[in-house]
Amino acid sequence: MTKEDIKAQVRQAFDHRVSIRVYNDKDITREDMEYILDMAWLSPSSIGLEPWRFVVLDRKAIAKIADDLKPASWGAGSQLDTASHFVLLLAEKKVRYDSQAVKDSLYRKGLSEDMIASRLLRYEDFQKNHKKMADDERLLWEWAAKQTYIALGNMMTADSFIGIDSCPIEGFHDDEVNDVLVKHGLIDPDKEKLASMVSFGYRANDPKHKRIRKDRSAVVTWVD
Ligand SMILES: Cc1cc2nc3c(=O)[nH]c(=O)nc-3n(C[C@H](O)[C@H](O)[C@H](O)COP(=O)(O)O)c2cc1C
């Protein structure tokens, strides 16, 4: 396959991907879902922190939680009714430079104790002075949540390559939805919070509207 063939295939996958909110009753296979989840797992994250967890619900699991979720998730109604699978993207809460999560990310890299100490100093400077988030739990969580959106994008591209449809979802009331997830034993509220969800399935119908985007020239700027 030539580079041009690969580019055409990638473009075709991007053209196929639109947010699909109503799915038919075909189930995605476990194997295909694992392929999609691999792309979340392998996604990059700032300082290699991987401050996330991906909770996968199949049609049966969605049915158990849908009635509780719907009142708090205005953006997920028809997806909860029809999707084959949902993935909940959870972002970790305790990601300060002195947290175990940050230390573990360095141990994973197999660095020496000296290297770890110097990296931790750099992360402290980064969080305290460069990003001014170290003393704000909300900003720290949002930093973790930002990383999950990379995994979200990668899953949606991966699924499109194999003809599976999806819809990213953040149209929900944060506190209410997190309460539902705690009630169903799906998240640990001390450790993590829902950043977004994504539904997967096969489209019931082709979209009625053409894709809408700003002019490319308005968003792409070349500097000579
Ligand atoms: C982070 C994010 C959150 C979104 N949340 C919702 C949502 O809650 N419900 C929904 O139906 N669509 C949601 N969307 C889909 C957008 O409306 C959609 O991506 C946008 O209109 C562009 O259309 P397209 O995805 O078909 O290209 C979301 C998209 C993104 C990227």
Short mmCIF file of C-alpha atoms and ligand atoms in Angstrom, two decimals, residues 14 16-21 73-79 149 152 156 166-172 195-197 199 207 209-213, ligand 1:
data_model
loop_
_atom_site.label_atom_id
_atom_site.label_comp_id
_atom_site.label_asym_id
_atom_site.label_seq_id
_atom_site.Cartn_x
_atom_site.Cartn_y
_atom_site.Cartn_z
CA PHE A 14 -12.56 10.71 9.03
CA HIS A 16 -17.23 8.33 7.70
CA ARG A 17 -17.12 9.59 11.30
CA VAL A 18 -20.01 11.78 12.28
CA SER A 19 -21.69 11.80 15.65
CA ILE A 20 -24.34 9.09 15.53
CA ARG A 21 -27.03 9.26 18.16
CA SER A 73 -27.64 13.38 30.89
CA TRP A 74 -29.52 15.53 28.42
CA GLY A 75 -26.92 14.76 25.75
CA ALA A 76 -27.26 10.99 25.94
CA GLY A 77 -30.95 10.10 25.60
CA SER A 78 -31.18 8.19 22.32
CA GLN A 79 -27.65 6.85 22.70
CA TYR A 149 -10.04 13.59 25.44
CA LEU A 152 -11.68 9.75 23.28
CA MET A 156 -13.61 7.47 17.66
CA SER A 166 -19.91 6.67 17.93
CA CYS A 167 -20.98 9.82 19.72
CA PRO A 168 -18.92 11.70 22.29
CA ILE A 169 -21.02 12.89 25.23
CA GLU A 170 -20.42 15.56 27.81
CA GLY A 171 -24.00 16.84 27.96
CA PHE A 172 -24.62 15.83 31.56
CA ALA A 195 -14.89 13.43 32.20
CA SER A 196 -17.00 12.26 29.26
CA MET A 197 -18.80 9.27 27.85
CA SER A 199 -21.52 5.61 22.80
CA PRO A 207 -27.13 11.52 8.80
CA HIS A 209 -27.26 16.86 7.23
CA LYS A 210 -23.89 17.45 5.62
CA ARG A 211 -20.92 17.80 7.94
CA ILE A 212 -20.62 21.41 9.10
CA ARG A 213 -17.20 22.96 9.61
C1 LIG B 1 -16.35 16.70 23.82
C2 LIG B 1 -17.63 16.55 23.06
C3 LIG B 1 -18.82 16.44 23.73
C4 LIG B 1 -20.01 16.23 23.05
N1 LIG B 1 -21.16 16.03 23.75
C5 LIG B 1 -22.28 15.66 23.08
C6 LIG B 1 -23.45 15.27 23.78
O1 LIG B 1 -23.51 15.32 25.01
N2 LIG B 1 -24.50 14.84 23.07
C7 LIG B 1 -24.49 14.78 21.72
O2 LIG B 1 -25.48 14.35 21.11
N3 LIG B 1 -23.39 15.16 21.01
C8 LIG B 1 -22.30 15.57 21.64
N4 LIG B 1 -21.16 15.92 20.95
C9 LIG B 1 -21.17 15.83 19.48
C10 LIG B 1 -21.03 17.20 18.80
O3 LIG B 1 -22.26 17.87 18.84
C11 LIG B 1 -20.50 16.98 17.38
O4 LIG B 1 -19.23 16.37 17.44
C12 LIG B 1 -20.40 18.25 16.57
O5 LIG B 1 -21.67 18.83 16.37
C13 LIG B 1 -19.75 17.99 15.21
O6 LIG B 1 -20.47 17.02 14.48
P1 LIG B 1 -19.84 15.65 14.02
O7 LIG B 1 -19.31 14.94 15.24
O8 LIG B 1 -20.99 14.88 13.43
O9 LIG B 1 -18.74 15.91 13.05
C14 LIG B 1 -20.00 16.19 21.62
C15 LIG B 1 -18.77 16.33 20.96
C16 LIG B 1 -17.62 16.49 21.65
C17 LIG B 1 -16.32 16.58 20.89
#
